CSV table of C-alpha atoms in Angstrom, one decimal:
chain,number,residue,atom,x,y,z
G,1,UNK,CA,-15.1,0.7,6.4
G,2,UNK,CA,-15.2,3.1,3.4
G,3,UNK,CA,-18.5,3.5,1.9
G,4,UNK,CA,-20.0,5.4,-1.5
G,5,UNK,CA,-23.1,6.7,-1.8
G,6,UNK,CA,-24.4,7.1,-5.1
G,7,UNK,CA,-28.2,8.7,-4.3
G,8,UNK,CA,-29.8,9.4,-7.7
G,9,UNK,CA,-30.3,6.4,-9.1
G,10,UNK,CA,-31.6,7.6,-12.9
G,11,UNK,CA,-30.9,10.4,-14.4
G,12,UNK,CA,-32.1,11.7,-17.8
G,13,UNK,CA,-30.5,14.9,-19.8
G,14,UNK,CA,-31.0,16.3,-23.1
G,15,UNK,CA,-28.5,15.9,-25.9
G,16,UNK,CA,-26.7,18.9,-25.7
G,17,UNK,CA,-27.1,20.2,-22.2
G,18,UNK,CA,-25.4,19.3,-18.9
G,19,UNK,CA,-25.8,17.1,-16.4
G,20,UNK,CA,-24.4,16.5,-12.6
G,21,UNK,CA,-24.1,12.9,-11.5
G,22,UNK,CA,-23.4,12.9,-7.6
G,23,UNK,CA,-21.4,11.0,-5.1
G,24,UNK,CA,-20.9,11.2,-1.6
G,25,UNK,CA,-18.2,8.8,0.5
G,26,UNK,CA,-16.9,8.0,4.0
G,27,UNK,CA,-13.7,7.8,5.0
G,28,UNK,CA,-11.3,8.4,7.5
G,29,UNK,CA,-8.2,8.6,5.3
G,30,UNK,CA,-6.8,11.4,4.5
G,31,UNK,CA,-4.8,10.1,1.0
G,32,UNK,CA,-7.1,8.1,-1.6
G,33,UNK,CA,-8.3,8.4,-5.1
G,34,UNK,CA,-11.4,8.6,-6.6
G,35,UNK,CA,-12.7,7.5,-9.6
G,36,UNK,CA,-16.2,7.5,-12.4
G,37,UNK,CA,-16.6,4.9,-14.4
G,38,UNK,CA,-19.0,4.2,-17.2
G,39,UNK,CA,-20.7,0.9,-17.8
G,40,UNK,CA,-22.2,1.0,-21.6
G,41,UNK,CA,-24.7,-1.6,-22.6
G,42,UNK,CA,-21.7,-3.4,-23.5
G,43,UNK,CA,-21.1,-4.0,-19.7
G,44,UNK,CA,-17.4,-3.3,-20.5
G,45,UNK,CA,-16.0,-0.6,-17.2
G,46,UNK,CA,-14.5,2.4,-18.5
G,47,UNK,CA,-12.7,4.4,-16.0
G,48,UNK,CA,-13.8,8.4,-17.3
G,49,UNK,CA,-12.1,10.4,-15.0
G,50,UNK,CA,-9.9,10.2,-11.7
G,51,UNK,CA,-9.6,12.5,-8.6
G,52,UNK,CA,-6.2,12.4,-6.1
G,53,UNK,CA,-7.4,13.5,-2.9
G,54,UNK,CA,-4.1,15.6,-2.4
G,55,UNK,CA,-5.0,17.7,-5.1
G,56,UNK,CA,-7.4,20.9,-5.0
G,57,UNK,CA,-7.5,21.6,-8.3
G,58,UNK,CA,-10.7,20.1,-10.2
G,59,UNK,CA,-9.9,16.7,-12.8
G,60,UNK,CA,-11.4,17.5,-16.4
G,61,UNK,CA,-11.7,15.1,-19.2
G,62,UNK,CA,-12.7,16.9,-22.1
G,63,UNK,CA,-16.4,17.3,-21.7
G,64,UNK,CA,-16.4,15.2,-18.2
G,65,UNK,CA,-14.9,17.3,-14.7
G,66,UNK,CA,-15.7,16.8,-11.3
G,67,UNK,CA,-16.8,18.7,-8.3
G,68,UNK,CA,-14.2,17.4,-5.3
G,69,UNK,CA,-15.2,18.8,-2.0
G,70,UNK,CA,-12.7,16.9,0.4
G,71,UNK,CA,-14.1,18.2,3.5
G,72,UNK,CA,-17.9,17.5,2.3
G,73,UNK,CA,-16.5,14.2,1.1
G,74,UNK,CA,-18.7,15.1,-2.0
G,75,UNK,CA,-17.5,13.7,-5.8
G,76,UNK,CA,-19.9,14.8,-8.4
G,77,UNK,CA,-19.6,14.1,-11.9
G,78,UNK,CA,-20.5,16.4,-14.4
G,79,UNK,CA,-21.0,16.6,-18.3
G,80,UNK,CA,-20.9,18.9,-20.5
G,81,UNK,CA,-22.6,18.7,-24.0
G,82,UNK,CA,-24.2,15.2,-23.5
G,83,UNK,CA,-24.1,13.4,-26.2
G,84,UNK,CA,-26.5,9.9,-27.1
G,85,UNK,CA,-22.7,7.8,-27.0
G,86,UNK,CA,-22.7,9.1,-23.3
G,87,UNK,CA,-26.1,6.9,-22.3
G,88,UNK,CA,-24.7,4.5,-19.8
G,89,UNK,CA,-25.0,3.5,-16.0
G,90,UNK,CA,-22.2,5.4,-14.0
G,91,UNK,CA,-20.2,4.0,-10.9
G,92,UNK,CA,-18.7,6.0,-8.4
G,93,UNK,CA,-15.5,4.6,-6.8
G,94,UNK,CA,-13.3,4.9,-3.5
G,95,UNK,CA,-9.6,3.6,-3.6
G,96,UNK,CA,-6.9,3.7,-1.3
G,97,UNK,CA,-4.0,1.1,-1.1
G,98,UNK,CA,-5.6,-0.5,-4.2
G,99,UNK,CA,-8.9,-1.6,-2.7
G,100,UNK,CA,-11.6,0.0,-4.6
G,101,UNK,CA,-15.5,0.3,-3.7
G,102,UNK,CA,-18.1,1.3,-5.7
G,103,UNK,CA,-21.3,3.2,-5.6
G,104,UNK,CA,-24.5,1.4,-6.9
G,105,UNK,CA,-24.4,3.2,-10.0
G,106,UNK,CA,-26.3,5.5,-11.8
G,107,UNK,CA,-28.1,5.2,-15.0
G,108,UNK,CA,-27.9,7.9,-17.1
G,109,UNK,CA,-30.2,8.2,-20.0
G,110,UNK,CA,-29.6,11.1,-23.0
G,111,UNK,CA,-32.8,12.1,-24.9
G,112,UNK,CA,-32.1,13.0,-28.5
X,1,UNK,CA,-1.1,-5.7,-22.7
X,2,UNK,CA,-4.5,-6.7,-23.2
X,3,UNK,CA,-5.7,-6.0,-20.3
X,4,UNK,CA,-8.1,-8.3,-18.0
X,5,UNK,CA,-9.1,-11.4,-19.1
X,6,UNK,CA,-11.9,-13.5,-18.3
X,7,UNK,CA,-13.9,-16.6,-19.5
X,8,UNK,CA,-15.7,-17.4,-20.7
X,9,UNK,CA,-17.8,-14.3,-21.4
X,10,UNK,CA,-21.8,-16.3,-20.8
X,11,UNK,CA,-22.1,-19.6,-19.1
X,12,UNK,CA,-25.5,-21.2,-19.0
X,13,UNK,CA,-25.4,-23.7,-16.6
X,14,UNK,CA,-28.3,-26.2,-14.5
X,15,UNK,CA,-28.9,-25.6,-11.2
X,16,UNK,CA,-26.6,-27.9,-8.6
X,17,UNK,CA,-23.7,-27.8,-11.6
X,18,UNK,CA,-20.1,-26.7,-10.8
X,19,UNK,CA,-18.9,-23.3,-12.3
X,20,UNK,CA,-15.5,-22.3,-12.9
X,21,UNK,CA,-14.8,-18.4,-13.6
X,22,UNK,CA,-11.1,-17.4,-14.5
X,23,UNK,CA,-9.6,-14.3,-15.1
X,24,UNK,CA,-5.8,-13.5,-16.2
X,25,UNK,CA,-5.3,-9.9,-14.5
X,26,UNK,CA,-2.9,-7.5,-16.0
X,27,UNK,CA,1.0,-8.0,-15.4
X,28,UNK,CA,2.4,-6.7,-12.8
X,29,UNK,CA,-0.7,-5.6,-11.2
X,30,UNK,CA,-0.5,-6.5,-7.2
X,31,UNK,CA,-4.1,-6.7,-6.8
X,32,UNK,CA,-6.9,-8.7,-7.8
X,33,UNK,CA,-10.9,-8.3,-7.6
X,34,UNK,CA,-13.8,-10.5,-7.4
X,35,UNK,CA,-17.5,-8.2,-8.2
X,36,UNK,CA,-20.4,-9.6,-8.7
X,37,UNK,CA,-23.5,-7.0,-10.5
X,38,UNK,CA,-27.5,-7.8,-10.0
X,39,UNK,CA,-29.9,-5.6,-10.4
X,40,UNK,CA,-30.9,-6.0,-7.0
X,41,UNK,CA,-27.5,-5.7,-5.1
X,42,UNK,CA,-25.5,-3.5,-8.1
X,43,UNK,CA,-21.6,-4.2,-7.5
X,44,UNK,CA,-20.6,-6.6,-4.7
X,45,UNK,CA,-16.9,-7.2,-3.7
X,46,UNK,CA,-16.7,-10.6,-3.2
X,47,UNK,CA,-13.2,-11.2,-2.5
X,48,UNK,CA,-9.9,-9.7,-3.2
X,49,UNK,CA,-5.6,-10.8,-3.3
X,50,UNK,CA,-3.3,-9.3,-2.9
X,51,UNK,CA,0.1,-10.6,-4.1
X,52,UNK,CA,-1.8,-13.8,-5.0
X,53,UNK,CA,-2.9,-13.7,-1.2
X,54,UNK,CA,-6.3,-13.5,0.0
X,55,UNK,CA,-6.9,-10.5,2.0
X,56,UNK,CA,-11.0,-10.0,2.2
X,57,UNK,CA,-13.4,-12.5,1.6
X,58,UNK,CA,-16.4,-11.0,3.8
X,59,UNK,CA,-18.3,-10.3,0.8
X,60,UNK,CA,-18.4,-13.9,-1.0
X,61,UNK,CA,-22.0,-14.9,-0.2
X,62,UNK,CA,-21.9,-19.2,1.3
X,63,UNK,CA,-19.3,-21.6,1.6
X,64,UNK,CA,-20.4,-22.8,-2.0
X,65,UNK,CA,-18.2,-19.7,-3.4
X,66,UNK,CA,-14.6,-20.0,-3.4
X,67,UNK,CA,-11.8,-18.2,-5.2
X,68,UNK,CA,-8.4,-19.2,-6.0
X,69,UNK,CA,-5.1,-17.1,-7.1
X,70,UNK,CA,-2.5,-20.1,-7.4
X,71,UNK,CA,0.1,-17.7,-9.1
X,72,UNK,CA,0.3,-14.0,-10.2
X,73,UNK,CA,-1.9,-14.6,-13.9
X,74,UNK,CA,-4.7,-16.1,-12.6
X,75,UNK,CA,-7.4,-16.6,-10.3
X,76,UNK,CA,-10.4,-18.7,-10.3
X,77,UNK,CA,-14.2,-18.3,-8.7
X,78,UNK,CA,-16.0,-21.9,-8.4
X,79,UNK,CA,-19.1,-21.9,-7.7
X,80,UNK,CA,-20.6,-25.8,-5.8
X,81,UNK,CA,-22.7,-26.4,-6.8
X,82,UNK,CA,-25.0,-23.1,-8.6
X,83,UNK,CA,-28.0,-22.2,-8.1
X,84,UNK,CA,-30.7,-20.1,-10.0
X,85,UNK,CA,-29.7,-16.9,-7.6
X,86,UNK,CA,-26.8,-17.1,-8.5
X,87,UNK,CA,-26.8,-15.8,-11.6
X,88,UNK,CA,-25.5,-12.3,-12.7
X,89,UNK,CA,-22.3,-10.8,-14.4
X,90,UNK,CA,-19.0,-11.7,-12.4
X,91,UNK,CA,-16.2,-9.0,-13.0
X,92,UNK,CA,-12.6,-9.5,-11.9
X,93,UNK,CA,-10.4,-6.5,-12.0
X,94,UNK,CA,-7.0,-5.5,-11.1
X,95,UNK,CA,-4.9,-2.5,-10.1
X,96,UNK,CA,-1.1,-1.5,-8.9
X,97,UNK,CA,-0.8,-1.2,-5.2
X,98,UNK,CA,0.1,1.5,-2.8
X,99,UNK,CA,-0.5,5.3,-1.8
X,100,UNK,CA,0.8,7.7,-4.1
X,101,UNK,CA,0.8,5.4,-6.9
X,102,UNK,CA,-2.4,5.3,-9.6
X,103,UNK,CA,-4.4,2.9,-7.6
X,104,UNK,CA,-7.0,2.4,-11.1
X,105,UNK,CA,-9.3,-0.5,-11.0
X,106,UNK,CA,-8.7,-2.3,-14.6
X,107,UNK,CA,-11.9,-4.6,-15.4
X,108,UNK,CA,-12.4,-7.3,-17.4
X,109,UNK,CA,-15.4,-7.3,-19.9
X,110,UNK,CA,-17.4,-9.6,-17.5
X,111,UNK,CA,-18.7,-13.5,-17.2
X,112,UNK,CA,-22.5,-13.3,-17.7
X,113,UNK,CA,-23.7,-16.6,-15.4
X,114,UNK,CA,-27.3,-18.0,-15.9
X,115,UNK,CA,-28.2,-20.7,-13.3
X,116,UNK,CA,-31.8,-22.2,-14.6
């Protein structure tokens, strides 16, 4: 079964700086997606950014890219010029065939 | 589209009480998700459809969970009868189906269930 390690469970940054959110997964598919989402206080899921395992090449979302080592079956999150709106728990996520699972999150806390 | 729908959005409810959770997923969408969040276990799958068809229900907790899909708009997760553990915020959530395709989890905003 796939599982998604999410190890850090708080993080804190400055406003301003930059910050690496990290993920690590097991699989033994070769062809899946992965995805960060962002769960403001709100509770509402918002998917931020999305990875095709096929693809080399780095996803970027404005201030939010990823790290994708496919062979470390790494995932990390990073972003740039953290900003107070960016204060929210962070999930992690595995898909393939449409089943997705999740990390246990990581809360992410941006000091002013 | 509006995306996912669920209601209601907080239920307070006794202890030993039937609870009904629904959720309308988005058209078209082949797949449909059950979470539950806690503190303690962060984001369960409970159970998931696909084409209106159960495929996984390893992660619903007892028998006193169950979860319905009767047609491709909507699903239901009864809960007979509650109890005080119970309660947390129930997500469902939907996506397209299939390698190669955008395989997206879409959420709904969440049922928050108190059991006292």
């Amino acid at each position: 079964a796939q599982t998604v390690t999410q190890s850090q469970p708080e993080m804190s940054v400055q406003e301003a700086e930059t910050v690496t959110l990290s993920c690590t997964y097991d699989t033994s598919e070769s062809d899946y997606y992965l995805f960060w989402y962002k769960q403001p206080p709100s509770r509402q899921m918002i998917l931020v950014i999305r990875q095709e395992a096929y693809k080399q090449q780095n996803a970027t979302e404005n201030r939010f890219s990823v790290n994708f080592q496919k062979a470390a079956k790494s995932f990390s999150l990073k972003i740039s010029d953290s900003q107070l709106g960016d204060a929210a728990m962070y999930f992690c996520a595995y898909s393939d065939a449409g089943k997705s699972t999740f990390g246990d999150g990581t809360t992410l806390t941006v000091k002013p | 589209d509006a995306g996912v729908i669920q209601s209601p959005r907080h239920e307070v409810t006794e202890m030993g009480q039937e609870v009904t959770l629904r959720c309308k997923p988005i058209s078209g969408h082949d797949y449909l998700f059950w979470y539950r969040q806690t503190m303690m276990r962060g984001l369960e799958l409970l159970i998931y459809f696909n084409n209106n068809v159960p495929i996984d229900d390893s992660g619903m907790p007892e028998d006193r969970f169950s979860a319905k899909m009767p047609n491709a708009s909507f699903s239901t997760l009864k809960i007979q009868p509650s109890e005080p553990r119970d309660s947390a915020v129930y997500f469902c959530a939907s996506s397209l189906a299939g390698l190669g395709m955008n395989t997206e989890a879409f959420f709904g905003q969440g049922t928050r269930l108190t059991v006292v």
